[in-house]
Amino acid sequence: MDDCMLAWFCLPCGSAISKSRADRTNCCYNLLCWSPCGSYNYVRNEYNIAGVCGDDMCYTTLCTPCMVKQALTESRLRGAARNTGSYDANVNDWDFSLFDCSCCELCHLCFCTPCAAHTIHQNLHEKQISCCFTFLCTNPLGWYGQVRNNYGIITDFPVCEDVCLPMVCFLCAMNRAKKQSEKKINRVANPESNNGEIVWGGAPKAPPRIPQM
């Protein structure tokens, strides 16, 4: 009954709560930076529920309260989607400075912001996401906070940093989030050993050739 009341009479709050239950992000951050359609899609992907982005957009158009009600019910029954690792741990540091930006990177973000947002979206879910969905149904201001939360990066003021920093310094915040997500993907994809230490990123080395006798 509570889920129905939220979905029909306070739709933005219901959408924010469903995403908070699924990925443990702050509810105020979700309310300010995530649309109902984007939150529904994120909840569905967090739980690995089969579906396509086109359907998510249609549900928003045809009956948004029903969509939010479904997300609220699923998140209430399933709880947090990830309970291990550094997710939401607030223990790791950023690998890049906020102002670690080149001119080319800033130009790319300035003239093709949706492309950068789409790259982050795909990296976080490690699956194919429609670029049209990212462009039409997600808020670029939300990706900085989502990257910080997903990788358990330290902050003393999560809502202030996740909401205000992208508003004040959007290009630098997006560039930092994009580079962080790309580095994490490379760490998973290409671990290498180097003198007993793990070195992440780069192409895997070919095995040494053994000369023929």
Short mmCIF file of C-alpha atoms in Angstrom, two decimals:
data_model
loop_
_atom_site.label_atom_id
_atom_site.label_comp_id
_atom_site.label_asym_id
_atom_site.label_seq_id
_atom_site.Cartn_x
_atom_site.Cartn_y
_atom_site.Cartn_z
CA MET A 1 0.00 0.00 0.00
CA ASP A 2 2.84 2.39 0.83
CA ASP A 3 4.44 1.70 -2.54
CA CYS A 4 1.17 2.53 -4.31
CA MET A 5 0.78 5.78 -2.40
CA LEU A 6 4.34 6.84 -3.24
CA ALA A 7 4.00 5.89 -6.91
CA TRP A 8 0.73 7.73 -7.45
CA PHE A 9 0.95 10.74 -5.13
CA CYS A 10 4.70 11.42 -4.87
CA LEU A 11 6.16 9.92 -7.99
CA PRO A 12 9.65 11.56 -7.86
CA CYS A 13 10.08 10.43 -4.24
CA GLY A 14 9.00 6.88 -5.08
CA SER A 15 11.43 6.73 -7.96
CA ALA A 16 14.30 8.01 -5.80
CA ILE A 17 13.52 5.56 -3.00
CA SER A 18 13.43 2.55 -5.34
CA LYS A 19 16.89 3.37 -6.69
CA SER A 20 18.24 4.01 -3.18
CA ARG A 21 17.06 0.59 -2.05
CA ALA A 22 18.69 -1.10 -5.02
CA ASP A 23 22.10 0.58 -5.13
CA ARG A 24 22.32 2.27 -1.70
CA THR A 25 22.80 5.76 -3.12
CA ASN A 26 21.47 8.74 -1.18
CA CYS A 27 17.77 9.36 -1.70
CA CYS A 28 18.18 13.15 -2.01
CA TYR A 29 20.86 12.66 -4.66
CA ASN A 30 18.54 10.37 -6.64
CA LEU A 31 15.66 12.80 -6.30
CA LEU A 32 17.73 15.69 -7.67
CA CYS A 33 19.81 13.90 -10.31
CA TRP A 34 17.80 10.95 -11.64
CA SER A 35 14.61 10.88 -13.70
CA PRO A 36 11.94 8.20 -13.02
CA CYS A 37 12.80 6.46 -16.29
CA GLY A 38 16.53 6.51 -15.59
CA SER A 39 15.98 5.20 -12.06
CA TYR A 40 13.74 2.39 -13.31
CA ASN A 41 16.34 1.34 -15.87
CA TYR A 42 19.10 1.43 -13.28
CA VAL A 43 17.08 -0.69 -10.84
CA ARG A 44 16.35 -3.22 -13.58
CA ASN A 45 20.02 -3.47 -14.54
CA GLU A 46 21.18 -3.73 -10.91
CA TYR A 47 19.01 -6.80 -10.46
CA ASN A 48 19.87 -8.18 -13.93
CA ILE A 49 16.19 -8.25 -14.89
CA ALA A 50 15.68 -9.01 -18.57
CA GLY A 51 14.45 -6.09 -20.66
CA VAL A 52 15.44 -3.43 -23.15
CA CYS A 53 15.77 0.32 -22.90
CA GLY A 54 12.98 0.86 -25.45
CA ASP A 55 10.51 -0.86 -23.15
CA ASP A 56 11.63 1.29 -20.22
CA MET A 57 10.93 4.42 -22.26
CA CYS A 58 7.51 3.12 -23.31
CA TYR A 59 6.55 2.34 -19.72
CA THR A 60 7.41 5.92 -18.77
CA THR A 61 5.22 7.28 -21.56
CA LEU A 62 2.24 4.99 -21.00
CA CYS A 63 2.03 4.69 -17.20
CA THR A 64 4.83 6.19 -15.13
CA PRO A 65 3.19 5.50 -11.74
CA CYS A 66 2.86 1.78 -12.62
CA MET A 67 6.53 1.68 -13.57
CA VAL A 68 7.59 3.36 -10.32
CA LYS A 69 5.34 1.03 -8.32
CA GLN A 70 7.02 -1.98 -9.93
CA ALA A 71 10.49 -0.61 -9.15
CA LEU A 72 9.49 0.09 -5.54
CA THR A 73 8.13 -3.41 -5.05
CA GLU A 74 11.16 -5.11 -6.62
CA SER A 75 13.62 -3.06 -4.58
CA ARG A 76 11.69 -3.66 -1.35
CA LEU A 77 11.61 -7.43 -1.88
CA ARG A 78 15.16 -7.85 -3.19
CA GLY A 79 17.00 -5.28 -1.07
CA ALA A 80 20.45 -3.97 -2.02
CA ALA A 81 21.71 -5.51 -5.23
CA ARG A 82 25.39 -5.56 -4.19
CA ASN A 83 26.50 -6.46 -0.69
CA THR A 84 30.22 -7.15 -1.21
CA GLY A 85 33.34 -5.39 -2.42
CA SER A 86 33.93 -1.64 -2.26
CA TYR A 87 30.43 -0.70 -3.45
CA ASP A 88 29.24 2.23 -1.31
CA ALA A 89 32.11 1.52 1.12
CA ASN A 90 33.53 5.07 1.24
CA VAL A 91 37.08 3.71 1.56
CA ASN A 92 38.82 4.27 -1.80
CA ASP A 93 40.47 7.36 -3.27
CA TRP A 94 39.97 8.84 -6.70
CA ASP A 95 42.63 7.72 -9.17
CA PHE A 96 42.44 11.08 -10.95
CA SER A 97 42.49 14.68 -9.79
CA LEU A 98 39.42 16.79 -10.50
CA PHE A 99 41.49 19.03 -12.76
CA ASP A 100 43.37 16.21 -14.50
CA CYS A 101 41.98 17.27 -17.87
CA SER A 102 43.59 17.75 -21.26
CA CYS A 103 42.34 20.19 -23.87
CA CYS A 104 41.15 17.32 -26.07
CA GLU A 105 39.19 15.77 -23.20
CA LEU A 106 37.51 19.06 -22.36
CA CYS A 107 36.58 19.65 -26.01
CA HIS A 108 35.14 16.15 -26.26
CA LEU A 109 33.02 16.71 -23.14
CA CYS A 110 31.98 20.18 -24.23
CA PHE A 111 30.77 19.17 -27.69
CA CYS A 112 29.73 15.57 -27.05
CA THR A 113 28.52 15.32 -23.46
CA PRO A 114 25.99 12.54 -24.25
CA CYS A 115 28.81 10.35 -25.59
CA ALA A 116 30.75 10.67 -22.32
CA ALA A 117 27.61 9.94 -20.29
CA HIS A 118 26.92 6.88 -22.42
CA THR A 119 30.47 5.60 -21.90
CA ILE A 120 30.09 5.90 -18.12
CA HIS A 121 26.67 4.23 -18.24
CA GLN A 122 28.05 1.22 -20.12
CA ASN A 123 31.13 0.94 -17.92
CA LEU A 124 29.08 0.85 -14.74
CA HIS A 125 26.85 -1.94 -15.98
CA GLU A 126 29.43 -3.66 -18.22
CA LYS A 127 26.76 -4.36 -20.82
CA GLN A 128 25.36 -2.82 -23.99
CA ILE A 129 23.20 0.21 -23.22
CA SER A 130 21.28 2.22 -25.81
CA CYS A 131 22.97 5.56 -26.44
CA CYS A 132 19.56 7.08 -27.23
CA PHE A 133 18.28 6.03 -23.81
CA THR A 134 21.26 7.61 -22.04
CA PHE A 135 20.77 10.82 -24.02
CA LEU A 136 16.99 11.06 -23.57
CA CYS A 137 16.34 9.58 -20.14
CA THR A 138 19.33 10.25 -17.88
CA ASN A 139 20.72 13.45 -16.39
CA PRO A 140 24.45 13.98 -17.11
CA LEU A 141 24.80 15.64 -13.69
CA GLY A 142 24.06 12.31 -12.03
CA TRP A 143 26.98 10.27 -13.36
CA TYR A 144 29.69 11.74 -11.15
CA GLY A 145 27.86 10.69 -7.99
CA GLN A 146 27.02 7.29 -9.41
CA VAL A 147 30.67 6.55 -10.21
CA ARG A 148 31.75 7.71 -6.76
CA ASN A 149 29.16 5.51 -5.09
CA ASN A 150 29.79 2.44 -7.27
CA TYR A 151 33.52 2.41 -6.53
CA GLY A 152 33.23 3.30 -2.83
CA ILE A 153 35.19 6.53 -3.14
CA ILE A 154 35.73 8.60 0.00
CA THR A 155 33.71 11.74 0.64
CA ASP A 156 32.74 13.64 3.78
CA PHE A 157 29.65 15.25 2.24
CA PRO A 158 28.16 12.77 -0.26
CA VAL A 159 25.05 14.71 -1.29
CA CYS A 160 26.85 18.06 -1.53
CA GLU A 161 29.69 16.60 -3.58
CA ASP A 162 27.53 14.40 -5.82
CA VAL A 163 24.99 17.13 -6.59
CA CYS A 164 26.85 20.42 -6.32
CA LEU A 165 30.28 19.61 -7.74
CA PRO A 166 28.96 18.63 -11.22
CA MET A 167 26.87 21.81 -11.24
CA VAL A 168 29.83 24.04 -10.36
CA CYS A 169 32.51 22.29 -12.45
CA PHE A 170 30.59 20.05 -14.83
CA LEU A 171 33.24 19.30 -17.46
CA CYS A 172 35.97 18.43 -14.96
CA ALA A 173 33.60 16.29 -12.88
CA MET A 174 32.39 14.36 -15.94
CA ASN A 175 35.94 13.84 -17.16
CA ARG A 176 37.00 12.50 -13.77
CA ALA A 177 34.04 10.12 -13.62
CA LYS A 178 34.62 8.90 -17.18
CA LYS A 179 38.33 8.21 -16.63
CA GLN A 180 37.65 6.48 -13.31
CA SER A 181 35.07 4.15 -14.85
CA GLU A 182 37.36 3.35 -17.78
CA LYS A 183 40.26 2.54 -15.47
CA LYS A 184 38.11 0.23 -13.38
CA ILE A 185 36.95 -1.61 -16.50
CA ASN A 186 40.58 -2.05 -17.60
CA ARG A 187 41.49 -3.41 -14.17
CA VAL A 188 38.85 -6.10 -14.47
CA ALA A 189 39.62 -6.92 -18.08
CA ASN A 190 43.42 -6.92 -18.13
CA PRO A 191 45.14 -7.81 -14.84
CA GLU A 192 48.89 -8.40 -15.19
CA SER A 193 51.56 -9.54 -12.81
CA ASN A 194 54.74 -7.50 -12.42
CA ASN A 195 57.40 -8.57 -9.87
CA GLY A 196 54.82 -9.92 -7.49
CA GLU A 197 52.57 -6.85 -7.79
CA ILE A 198 49.37 -6.62 -9.74
CA VAL A 199 49.46 -4.02 -12.50
CA TRP A 200 46.10 -3.17 -14.03
CA GLY A 201 45.38 -2.05 -17.57
CA GLY A 202 47.16 -2.43 -20.85
CA ALA A 203 47.14 -5.26 -23.35
CA PRO A 204 47.96 -8.77 -22.14
CA LYS A 205 51.50 -9.86 -22.89
CA ALA A 206 52.11 -12.76 -25.23
CA PRO A 207 53.80 -15.84 -23.74
CA PRO A 208 57.56 -16.15 -24.44
CA ARG A 209 58.51 -18.09 -27.55
CA ILE A 210 60.41 -21.31 -27.01
CA PRO A 211 63.13 -21.86 -29.63
CA GLN A 212 62.82 -25.03 -31.68
CA MET A 213 65.62 -27.56 -31.29
#
